[in-house]
PDB file of C-alpha atoms in Angstrom:
ATOM      1  CA  MET A  88     124.355  97.119  83.845  1.00 36.00           C
ATOM      2  CA  GLY A  89     124.749  94.416  86.184  1.00 36.00           C
ATOM      3  CA  ASN A  90     127.416  93.637  84.644  1.00 36.00           C
ATOM      4  CA  GLN A  91     130.329  92.823  86.870  1.00 34.00           C
ATOM      5  CA  MET A  92     134.229  95.078  86.427  1.00 31.00           C
ATOM      6  CA  ASP A  93     137.420  92.947  87.468  1.00 32.00           C
ATOM      7  CA  ARG A  94     139.142  95.938  88.539  1.00 34.00           C
ATOM      8  CA  LEU A  95     139.487  99.965  88.444  1.00 32.00           C
ATOM      9  CA  SER A  96     143.024 101.074  89.028  1.00 33.00           C
ATOM     10  CA  HIS A  97     142.619 104.941  90.165  1.00 37.00           C
ATOM     11  CA  LEU A  98     139.187 105.192  89.018  1.00 40.00           C
ATOM     12  CA  SER A  99     137.751 108.234  87.444  1.00 44.00           C
ATOM     13  CA  TYR A 100     134.420 109.846  87.923  1.00 41.00           C
ATOM     14  CA  ALA A 101     134.539 110.224  84.155  1.00 42.00           C
ATOM     15  CA  GLU A 102     134.380 106.670  83.563  1.00 42.00           C
ATOM     16  CA  VAL A 103     131.705 105.206  86.025  1.00 41.00           C
ATOM     17  CA  PRO A 104     128.291 104.744  84.185  1.00 37.00           C
ATOM     18  CA  THR A 105     124.744 105.377  86.182  1.00 39.00           C
ATOM     19  CA  VAL A 106     121.105 105.533  85.604  1.00 35.00           C
ATOM     20  CA  ASP A 107     120.134 108.519  86.614  1.00 38.00           C
ATOM     21  CA  PRO A 108     121.338 109.320  82.617  1.00 32.00           C
ATOM     22  CA  ASN A 109     122.567 113.469  84.930  1.00 37.00           C
ATOM     23  CA  GLY A 110     124.389 111.492  86.288  1.00 38.00           C
ATOM     24  CA  VAL A 111     123.123 113.389  88.790  1.00 41.00           C
ATOM     25  CA  ASP A 112     120.844 112.354  92.247  1.00 44.00           C
ATOM     26  CA  THR A 113     118.600 114.246  94.294  1.00 43.00           C
ATOM     27  CA  GLU A 114     116.885 114.439  98.368  1.00 42.00           C
ATOM     28  CA  ASP A 115     114.299 112.364  96.475  1.00 43.00           C
ATOM     29  CA  GLY A 116     116.571 109.300  97.544  1.00 41.00           C
ATOM     30  CA  PRO A 117     118.812 107.315  96.762  1.00 38.00           C
ATOM     31  CA  ARG A 118     119.710 105.799  92.827  1.00 41.00           C
ATOM     32  CA  ILE A 119     121.364 102.362  91.983  1.00 35.00           C
ATOM     33  CA  GLY A 120     124.272 102.816  89.936  1.00 41.00           C
ATOM     34  CA  VAL A 121     126.102  99.209  89.171  1.00 37.00           C
ATOM     35  CA  SER A 122     128.930  97.101  90.747  1.00 37.00           C
ATOM     36  CA  TYR A 123     132.950  98.260  90.249  1.00 38.00           C
ATOM     37  CA  ILE A 124     135.738  96.737  92.668  1.00 38.00           C
ATOM     38  CA  PHE A 125     138.277  99.655  93.201  1.00 42.00           C
ATOM     39  CA  SER A 126     141.307  99.823  92.922  1.00 42.00           C
ATOM     40  CA  ASN A 127     144.400  99.422  96.415  1.00 49.00           C
ATOM     41  CA  ASP A 128     144.648 102.461  98.937  1.00 53.00           C
ATOM     42  CA  ASP A 129     148.218 101.112 100.510  1.00 48.00           C
ATOM     43  CA  ASP A 130     149.200 103.464 102.586  1.00 52.00           C
ATOM     44  CA  GLU A 131     153.068 102.383 101.144  1.00 44.00           C
ATOM     45  CA  GLN A 132     151.809 104.856  98.828  1.00 46.00           C
ATOM     46  CA  GLU A 133     149.718 107.465 100.294  1.00 46.00           C
ATOM     47  CA  GLU A 134     152.371 108.753 102.462  1.00 48.00           C
ATOM     48  CA  GLY A 135     154.253 111.495 101.902  1.00 48.00           C
ATOM     49  CA  CYS A 136     152.884 112.256  98.260  1.00 50.00           C
ATOM     50  CA  ALA A 137     150.831 113.868  96.697  1.00 44.00           C
ATOM     51  CA  ILE A 138     148.374 113.205  94.415  1.00 39.00           C
ATOM     52  CA  ASP A 139     150.892 113.406  91.516  1.00 41.00           C
ATOM     53  CA  GLY A 140     153.671 111.084  93.457  1.00 43.00           C
ATOM     54  CA  THR A 141     155.552 114.145  93.481  1.00 46.00           C
ATOM     55  CA  VAL A 142     157.235 113.768  97.956  1.00 52.00           C
ATOM     56  CA  ILE A 143     155.586 116.907  99.772  1.00 50.00           C
ATOM     57  CA  ASP A 144     157.602 118.630 102.116  1.00 54.00           C
ATOM     58  CA  PRO A 145     156.611 117.302 105.689  1.00 51.00           C
ATOM     59  CA  ASN A 146     156.989 121.536 107.020  1.00 51.00           C
ATOM     60  CA  GLN A 147     154.338 122.877 104.263  1.00 46.00           C
ATOM     61  CA  GLU A 148     151.046 120.438 104.711  1.00 43.00           C
ATOM     62  CA  GLU A 149     149.596 122.480 108.007  1.00 44.00           C
ATOM     63  CA  LYS A 150     149.702 125.411 105.127  1.00 46.00           C
ATOM     64  CA  GLN A 151     148.715 123.838 101.924  1.00 58.00           C
ATOM     65  CA  TYR A 152     145.577 122.339 104.352  1.00 77.00           C
ATOM     66  CA  ASP A 153     142.497 123.638 103.419  1.00 85.00           C
ATOM     67  CA  GLN A 154     139.088 122.648 105.427  1.00 84.00           C
ATOM     68  CA  ARG A 155     136.621 124.078 103.051  1.00 87.00           C
ATOM     69  CA  ASP A 156     138.325 121.401 100.180  1.00 93.00           C
ATOM     70  CA  GLU A 157     137.270 118.126 101.619  1.00 94.00           C
ATOM     71  CA  VAL A 158     133.953 116.417 100.621  1.00 95.00           C
ATOM     72  CA  GLN A 159     131.339 115.742 102.232  1.00 95.00           C
ATOM     73  CA  CYS A 160     129.807 112.108 101.824  1.00 97.00           C
ATOM     74  CA  ALA A 161     127.871 109.249 103.651  1.00 97.00           C
ATOM     75  CA  VAL A 162     127.692 105.649 103.007  1.00 98.00           C
ATOM     76  CA  TYR A 163     124.269 103.338 103.627  1.00 97.00           C
ATOM     77  CA  ASN A 164     124.351 100.031 103.774  1.00 95.00           C
ATOM     78  CA  ARG A 165     120.944  99.184 102.263  1.00 93.00           C
ATOM     79  CA  ASP A 166     118.395 102.127 104.534  1.00 94.00           C
ATOM     80  CA  GLU A 167     121.121 102.148 107.068  1.00 97.00           C
ATOM     81  CA  CYS A 168     123.849 105.831 106.935  1.00 97.00           C
ATOM     82  CA  ILE A 169     126.200 103.577 108.816  1.00 97.00           C
ATOM     83  CA  TYR A 170     129.420 106.585 107.944  1.00 98.00           C
ATOM     84  CA  GLU A 171     129.033 110.349 107.121  1.00 97.00           C
ATOM     85  CA  LYS A 172     130.793 113.328 106.825  1.00 96.00           C
ATOM     86  CA  SER A 173     129.519 116.742 106.422  1.00 91.00           C
ATOM     87  CA  VAL A 174     129.892 120.648 108.429  1.00 83.00           C
ATOM     88  CA  LYS A 175     126.312 119.827 109.812  1.00 83.00           C
ATOM     89  CA  SER A 176     126.638 115.461 111.643  1.00 82.00           C
ATOM     90  CA  ALA A 177     130.277 115.932 112.585  1.00 81.00           C
ATOM     91  CA  ASN A 178     132.928 118.193 114.013  1.00 86.00           C
ATOM     92  CA  LEU A 179     135.386 118.925 111.705  1.00 90.00           C
ATOM     93  CA  GLU A 180     137.755 120.972 113.267  1.00 92.00           C
ATOM     94  CA  VAL A 181     141.519 120.178 113.268  1.00 95.00           C
ATOM     95  CA  TYR A 182     143.969 120.704 115.219  1.00 96.00           C
ATOM     96  CA  SER A 183     148.018 121.058 115.220  1.00 96.00           C
ATOM     97  CA  PRO A 184     149.100 116.929 116.971  1.00 97.00           C
ATOM     98  CA  GLU A 185     150.578 118.976 119.730  1.00 97.00           C
ATOM     99  CA  ASN A 186     147.252 120.627 120.904  1.00 97.00           C
ATOM    100  CA  LEU A 187     145.223 117.314 120.394  1.00 97.00           C
ATOM    101  CA  LEU A 188     147.098 115.604 122.342  1.00 96.00           C
ATOM    102  CA  ASN A 189     144.642 117.211 125.090  1.00 94.00           C
ATOM    103  CA  LYS A 190     141.975 116.572 124.405  1.00 97.00           C
ATOM    104  CA  CYS A 191     142.799 112.955 123.202  1.00 98.00           C
ATOM    105  CA  LYS A 192     141.111 109.661 125.671  1.00 98.00           C
ATOM    106  CA  ALA A 193     142.167 105.717 125.151  1.00 98.00           C
ATOM    107  CA  GLY A 194     140.355 104.451 122.566  1.00 98.00           C
ATOM    108  CA  ASP A 195     138.971 106.909 120.460  1.00 98.00           C
ATOM    109  CA  LEU A 196     139.605 107.627 116.791  1.00 98.00           C
ATOM    110  CA  VAL A 197     142.528 109.872 115.191  1.00 98.00           C
ATOM    111  CA  GLU A 198     143.088 111.652 111.518  1.00 98.00           C
ATOM    112  CA  PHE A 199     145.705 112.992 110.120  1.00 97.00           C
ATOM    113  CA  VAL A 200     144.322 115.071 107.293  1.00 96.00           C
ATOM    114  CA  ALA A 201     146.866 116.893 104.669  1.00 93.00           C
ATOM    115  CA  THR A 202     146.586 118.509 101.424  1.00 90.00           C
ATOM    116  CA  GLY A 203     147.073 116.103  98.095  1.00 89.00           C
ATOM    117  CA  LEU A 204     146.722 113.459 100.946  1.00 92.00           C
ATOM    118  CA  TYR A 205     144.927 110.548 101.252  1.00 96.00           C
ATOM    119  CA  PRO A 206     144.143 110.180 105.395  1.00 97.00           C
ATOM    120  CA  HIS A 207     145.797 108.500 107.641  1.00 98.00           C
ATOM    121  CA  TRP A 208     143.858 106.552 110.704  1.00 98.00           C
ATOM    122  CA  ALA A 209     145.391 105.817 114.834  1.00 98.00           C
ATOM    123  CA  VAL A 210     144.076 104.663 117.256  1.00 98.00           C
ATOM    124  CA  TYR A 211     144.972 106.543 120.941  1.00 98.00           C
ATOM    125  CA  VAL A 212     145.880 103.361 122.802  1.00 98.00           C
ATOM    126  CA  GLY A 213     147.199 106.641 126.479  1.00 98.00           C
ATOM    127  CA  ASN A 214     149.838 107.882 126.753  1.00 97.00           C
ATOM    128  CA  PHE A 215     150.484 110.135 123.681  1.00 97.00           C
ATOM    129  CA  GLN A 216     150.936 106.874 121.372  1.00 98.00           C
ATOM    130  CA  VAL A 217     148.228 105.884 118.998  1.00 98.00           C
ATOM    131  CA  VAL A 218     148.414 102.260 116.804  1.00 98.00           C
ATOM    132  CA  HIS A 219     148.459 102.815 113.390  1.00 98.00           C
ATOM    133  CA  MET A 220     149.250 100.765 110.158  1.00 98.00           C
ATOM    134  CA  HIS A 221     151.665 102.447 107.649  1.00 97.00           C
ATOM    135  CA  ARG A 222     153.756 101.038 105.326  1.00 95.00           C
ATOM    136  CA  SER A 223     152.168  97.285 104.994  1.00 95.00           C
ATOM    137  CA  GLU A 224     153.495  97.316 109.009  1.00 98.00           C
ATOM    138  CA  VAL A 225     151.001  98.093 111.421  1.00 98.00           C
ATOM    139  CA  LYS A 226     153.401 100.409 114.828  1.00 98.00           C
ATOM    140  CA  ASN A 227     152.968 102.284 117.789  1.00 98.00           C
ATOM    141  CA  SER A 228     154.239 105.760 118.164  1.00 98.00           C
ATOM    142  CA  PHE A 229     153.908 109.257 119.788  1.00 98.00           C
ATOM    143  CA  LEU A 230     150.633 110.465 117.767  1.00 98.00           C
ATOM    144  CA  THR A 231     153.385 113.381 117.302  1.00 97.00           C
ATOM    145  CA  ASP A 232     155.708 111.111 115.403  1.00 97.00           C
ATOM    146  CA  ALA A 233     152.918 109.616 113.982  1.00 97.00           C
ATOM    147  CA  SER A 234     150.982 112.792 112.607  1.00 96.00           C
ATOM    148  CA  GLN A 235     154.577 113.402 110.247  1.00 94.00           C
ATOM    149  CA  GLY A 236     152.907 116.952 110.217  1.00 92.00           C
ATOM    150  CA  ARG A 237     149.425 117.084 109.482  1.00 95.00           C
ATOM    151  CA  ARG A 238     146.577 118.590 111.110  1.00 95.00           C
ATOM    152  CA  CYS A 239     144.908 116.053 113.492  1.00 97.00           C
ATOM    153  CA  ARG A 240     141.993 115.327 114.458  1.00 97.00           C
ATOM    154  CA  ILE A 241     139.126 112.230 117.254  1.00 98.00           C
ATOM    155  CA  VAL A 242     136.662 110.893 114.577  1.00 97.00           C
ATOM    156  CA  ASN A 243     134.820 108.869 116.762  1.00 97.00           C
ATOM    157  CA  GLU A 244     131.847 109.908 115.535  1.00 96.00           C
ATOM    158  CA  LEU A 245     132.128 109.329 111.480  1.00 97.00           C
ATOM    159  CA  TYR A 246     130.929 105.810 111.887  1.00 98.00           C
ATOM    160  CA  LYS A 247     127.764 104.887 113.362  1.00 97.00           C
ATOM    161  CA  PHE A 248     128.099 101.283 114.958  1.00 97.00           C
ATOM    162  CA  LYS A 249     128.424 100.569 118.257  1.00 97.00           C
ATOM    163  CA  ALA A 250     132.396 100.818 119.510  1.00 98.00           C
ATOM    164  CA  LEU A 251     133.857  98.320 121.869  1.00 98.00           C
ATOM    165  CA  GLU A 252     134.504  98.739 124.943  1.00 98.00           C
ATOM    166  CA  THR A 253     138.168 100.839 125.424  1.00 98.00           C
ATOM    167  CA  ASP A 254     139.700  98.584 127.187  1.00 98.00           C
ATOM    168  CA  MET A 255     139.079  95.512 124.728  1.00 98.00           C
ATOM    169  CA  VAL A 256     140.075  98.825 121.909  1.00 98.00           C
ATOM    170  CA  VAL A 257     142.686  99.419 123.185  1.00 98.00           C
ATOM    171  CA  GLN A 258     143.293  95.292 123.042  1.00 98.00           C
ATOM    172  CA  ASN A 259     143.099  94.837 119.261  1.00 98.00           C
ATOM    173  CA  ALA A 260     145.525  97.187 117.975  1.00 98.00           C
ATOM    174  CA  MET A 261     148.452  96.446 120.890  1.00 98.00           C
ATOM    175  CA  GLU A 262     147.145  92.676 120.255  1.00 98.00           C
ATOM    176  CA  GLN A 263     148.676  93.795 116.023  1.00 98.00           C
ATOM    177  CA  VAL A 264     151.779  96.109 116.863  1.00 98.00           C
ATOM    178  CA  GLY A 265     154.531  94.384 114.859  1.00 98.00           C
ATOM    179  CA  LEU A 266     152.147  92.810 111.800  1.00 98.00           C
ATOM    180  CA  LYS A 267     154.174  93.243 108.169  1.00 97.00           C
ATOM    181  CA  ALA A 268     152.715  93.046 104.570  1.00 94.00           C
ATOM    182  CA  ARG A 269     151.090  89.365 104.078  1.00 93.00           C
ATOM    183  CA  GLU A 270     149.998  89.361 107.535  1.00 96.00           C
ATOM    184  CA  LEU A 271     147.891  92.033 107.478  1.00 97.00           C
ATOM    185  CA  CYS A 272     144.248  92.205 107.164  1.00 96.00           C
ATOM    186  CA  TRP A 273     143.058  95.453 106.094  1.00 97.00           C
ATOM    187  CA  ARG A 274     143.794  97.538 103.222  1.00 95.00           C
ATOM    188  CA  ASN A 275     145.055 101.441 104.340  1.00 97.00           C
ATOM    189  CA  SER A 276     145.429 102.646 107.877  1.00 98.00           C
ATOM    190  CA  GLU A 277     141.365 103.698 109.065  1.00 98.00           C
ATOM    191  CA  CYS A 278     139.609  99.942 107.672  1.00 98.00           C
ATOM    192  CA  PHE A 279     142.380  99.308 110.550  1.00 98.00           C
ATOM    193  CA  ALA A 280     141.369 101.271 112.339  1.00 98.00           C
ATOM    194  CA  VAL A 281     137.730 101.449 113.014  1.00 98.00           C
ATOM    195  CA  TRP A 282     138.149  97.334 113.066  1.00 98.00           C
ATOM    196  CA  CYS A 283     140.178  97.750 117.179  1.00 98.00           C
ATOM    197  CA  ARG A 284     137.228 100.695 117.666  1.00 98.00           C
ATOM    198  CA  PHE A 285     134.497  98.669 116.362  1.00 98.00           C
ATOM    199  CA  GLY A 286     134.916  94.888 114.900  1.00 97.00           C
ATOM    200  CA  LYS A 287     132.645  95.471 112.960  1.00 96.00           C
ATOM    201  CA  ARG A 288     134.414  91.992 110.126  1.00 94.00           C
ATOM    202  CA  GLU A 289     133.732  93.692 106.781  1.00 95.00           C
ATOM    203  CA  LEU A 290     136.598  96.071 107.552  1.00 96.00           C
ATOM    204  CA  LYS A 291     138.991  92.609 106.509  1.00 95.00           C
ATOM    205  CA  LYS A 292     140.207  91.869 103.292  1.00 92.00           C
ATOM    206  CA  GLY A 293     137.818  88.985 102.285  1.00 88.00           C
ATOM    207  CA  GLY A 294     135.642  89.535 105.154  1.00 88.00           C
ATOM    208  CA  GLU A 295     131.810  90.338 102.713  1.00 85.00           C
ATOM    209  CA  ILE A 296     130.589  87.567  99.898  1.00 77.00           C
ATOM    210  CA  ARG A 297     129.955  89.177  96.795  1.00 74.00           C
ATOM    211  CA  ILE A 298     127.502  87.494  95.730  1.00 74.00           C
ATOM    212  CA  GLY A 299     124.387  89.151  94.725  1.00 75.00           C
ATOM    213  CA  LYS A 300     122.369  92.253  94.735  1.00 79.00           C
ATOM    214  CA  GLN A 301     125.151  96.027  96.294  1.00 83.00           C
ATOM    215  CA  PRO A 302     123.826  96.855  99.850  1.00 93.00           C
ATOM    216  CA  TYR A 303     126.645  99.201  99.867  1.00 96.00           C
ATOM    217  CA  ARG A 304     126.276 102.817  98.502  1.00 96.00           C
ATOM    218  CA  LEU A 305     127.628 106.125  98.511  1.00 97.00           C
ATOM    219  CA  LYS A 306     126.601 109.627  98.002  1.00 96.00           C
ATOM    220  CA  ILE A 307     128.789 112.134  96.781  1.00 95.00           C
ATOM    221  CA  PHE A 308     127.095 115.772  98.164  1.00 93.00           C
ATOM    222  CA  MET A 309     127.297 117.816  95.423  1.00 88.00           C
ATOM    223  CA  SER A 310     125.182 120.432  96.476  1.00 86.00           C
ATOM    224  CA  ASP A 311     122.590 120.819  98.735  1.00 83.00           C
ATOM    225  CA  LYS A 312     120.717 118.684  96.551  1.00 85.00           C
ATOM    226  CA  HIS A 313     122.448 116.615  94.709  1.00 87.00           C
ATOM    227  CA  CYS A 314     124.081 114.044  94.951  1.00 90.00           C
ATOM    228  CA  HIS A 315     126.685 112.019  93.216  1.00 92.00           C
ATOM    229  CA  VAL A 316     125.928 107.603  94.071  1.00 94.00           C
ATOM    230  CA  LEU A 317     128.383 105.129  93.880  1.00 94.00           C
ATOM    231  CA  GLU A 318     127.428 101.816  94.579  1.00 94.00           C
ATOM    232  CA  SER A 319     129.182  98.717  95.627  1.00 93.00           C
ATOM    233  CA  GLN A 320     128.909  95.444  96.813  1.00 91.00           C
ATOM    234  CA  SER A 321     131.448  95.222 100.083  1.00 92.00           C
ATOM    235  CA  LEU A 322     132.184  97.922 102.596  1.00 95.00           C
ATOM    236  CA  GLU A 323     135.984  98.271 102.240  1.00 92.00           C
ATOM    237  CA  ASP A 324     135.833  98.406  98.062  1.00 93.00           C
ATOM    238  CA  ILE A 325     133.930 102.140  99.739  1.00 96.00           C
ATOM    239  CA  ILE A 326     135.900 102.690 102.424  1.00 97.00           C
ATOM    240  CA  MET A 327     138.519 102.945  98.972  1.00 96.00           C
ATOM    241  CA  GLU A 328     136.838 105.579  97.222  1.00 96.00           C
ATOM    242  CA  ARG A 329     135.720 107.630 100.324  1.00 97.00           C
ATOM    243  CA  ARG A 330     139.307 107.766 101.226  1.00 97.00           C
ATOM    244  CA  ARG A 331     140.444 108.706  96.790  1.00 96.00           C
ATOM    245  CA  SER A 332     138.021 111.445  97.106  1.00 96.00           C
ATOM    246  CA  ASP A 333     139.185 112.699 100.458  1.00 95.00           C
ATOM    247  CA  HIS A 334     143.335 112.392  98.165  1.00 95.00           C
ATOM    248  CA  LEU A 335     141.756 114.763  95.714  1.00 95.00           C
ATOM    249  CA  GLY A 336     139.841 117.135  97.401  1.00 95.00           C
ATOM    250  CA  ARG A 337     136.000 118.822  96.780  1.00 94.00           C
ATOM    251  CA  ARG A 338     137.206 121.025  94.134  1.00 93.00           C
ATOM    252  CA  ALA A 339     138.832 117.776  91.974  1.00 94.00           C
ATOM    253  CA  VAL A 340     136.101 115.570  92.361  1.00 94.00           C
ATOM    254  CA  LEU A 341     132.990 117.734  91.493  1.00 92.00           C
ATOM    255  CA  GLN A 342     135.247 118.297  88.451  1.00 92.00           C
ATOM    256  CA  GLU A 343     135.778 114.672  87.764  1.00 91.00           C
ATOM    257  CA  LEU A 344     131.749 114.930  87.748  1.00 88.00           C
ATOM    258  CA  ALA A 345     131.269 118.417  86.026  1.00 86.00           C
ATOM    259  CA  THR A 346     133.064 116.040  83.179  1.00 88.00           C
ATOM    260  CA  HIS A 347     131.771 112.744  83.422  1.00 78.00           C
ATOM    261  CA  PHE A 348     127.898 114.574  83.795  1.00 75.00           C
ATOM    262  CA  ARG A 349     128.833 116.343  79.722  1.00 78.00           C
ATOM    263  CA  CYS A 350     129.953 113.290  78.479  1.00 80.00           C
ATOM    264  CA  VAL A 351     126.836 111.556  79.048  1.00 68.00           C
ATOM    265  CA  GLU A 352     125.000 114.857  77.707  1.00 69.00           C
ATOM    266  CA  GLU A 353     127.329 114.331  74.377  1.00 66.00           C
ATOM    267  CA  ILE A 354     126.807 110.634  74.050  1.00 70.00           C
ATOM    268  CA  LYS A 355     123.277 110.995  74.333  1.00 67.00           C
ATOM    269  CA  SER A 356     123.221 114.482  71.905  1.00 69.00           C
ATOM    270  CA  ASP A 357     125.389 112.477  69.255  1.00 64.00           C
ATOM    271  CA  PRO A 358     122.497 110.698  66.621  1.00 61.00           C
ATOM    272  CA  GLY A 359     125.390 107.821  65.495  1.00 60.00           C
ATOM    273  CA  ALA A 360     125.504 106.857  69.605  1.00 53.00           C
ATOM    274  CA  GLU A 361     125.030 103.353  70.075  1.00 52.00           C
TER     275      GLU A 361
END
């Protein structure tokens, strides 16, 4: 159970072992899983492509988006909840880019969402512009251009860290504009944008030493009474797996989990299983 895996690429829940033989966690308290390191989540791969790698027409993304398919989850650092996305904890309503401009203030975090795509994050810096990490480069773009036809929302409240002063958030973002490829310290647009607002080194590549017990847990809410728990040694790995779930959507994630549970039951019922 304590073995460390070097790397998992496009992790499937059907391949993830858990301490609970049923793979289910009730609200009585989270169960601990195993340690694993997740695959890269590169913005160059995620922009404009569906799960199967096909190109999506930007004009169709808004029609495809289904808010009911959002994965509701929470992230814990030991016993402290540091991220939560659920209908109970946050306003998940989305808007067109043009309508969101009327709601944005400098320093806000903006999330662009569409069915079958990884969410894309940016920092609003004023004057209708955002700074975001896109295709291995930090860019300063108009919010409407950065959206690429996606719906969007302000997501300041998803992470529970204390935000920096607005001027510092904007400065953090603007000072990185122009960085490319090997100069980048973040694995995806979300880690970059959240680092700008909160300044946490855990959001940077190699920002945490991966030794000892895994302090981070991702709880994926399957129903009001049940959730599935994954564990990792670093926040960026947890973010990567949570973003993969967002990419798949709630229905696909629940299907993966159901497949995993069936596999576990088949192994338990096989007399010849080790």
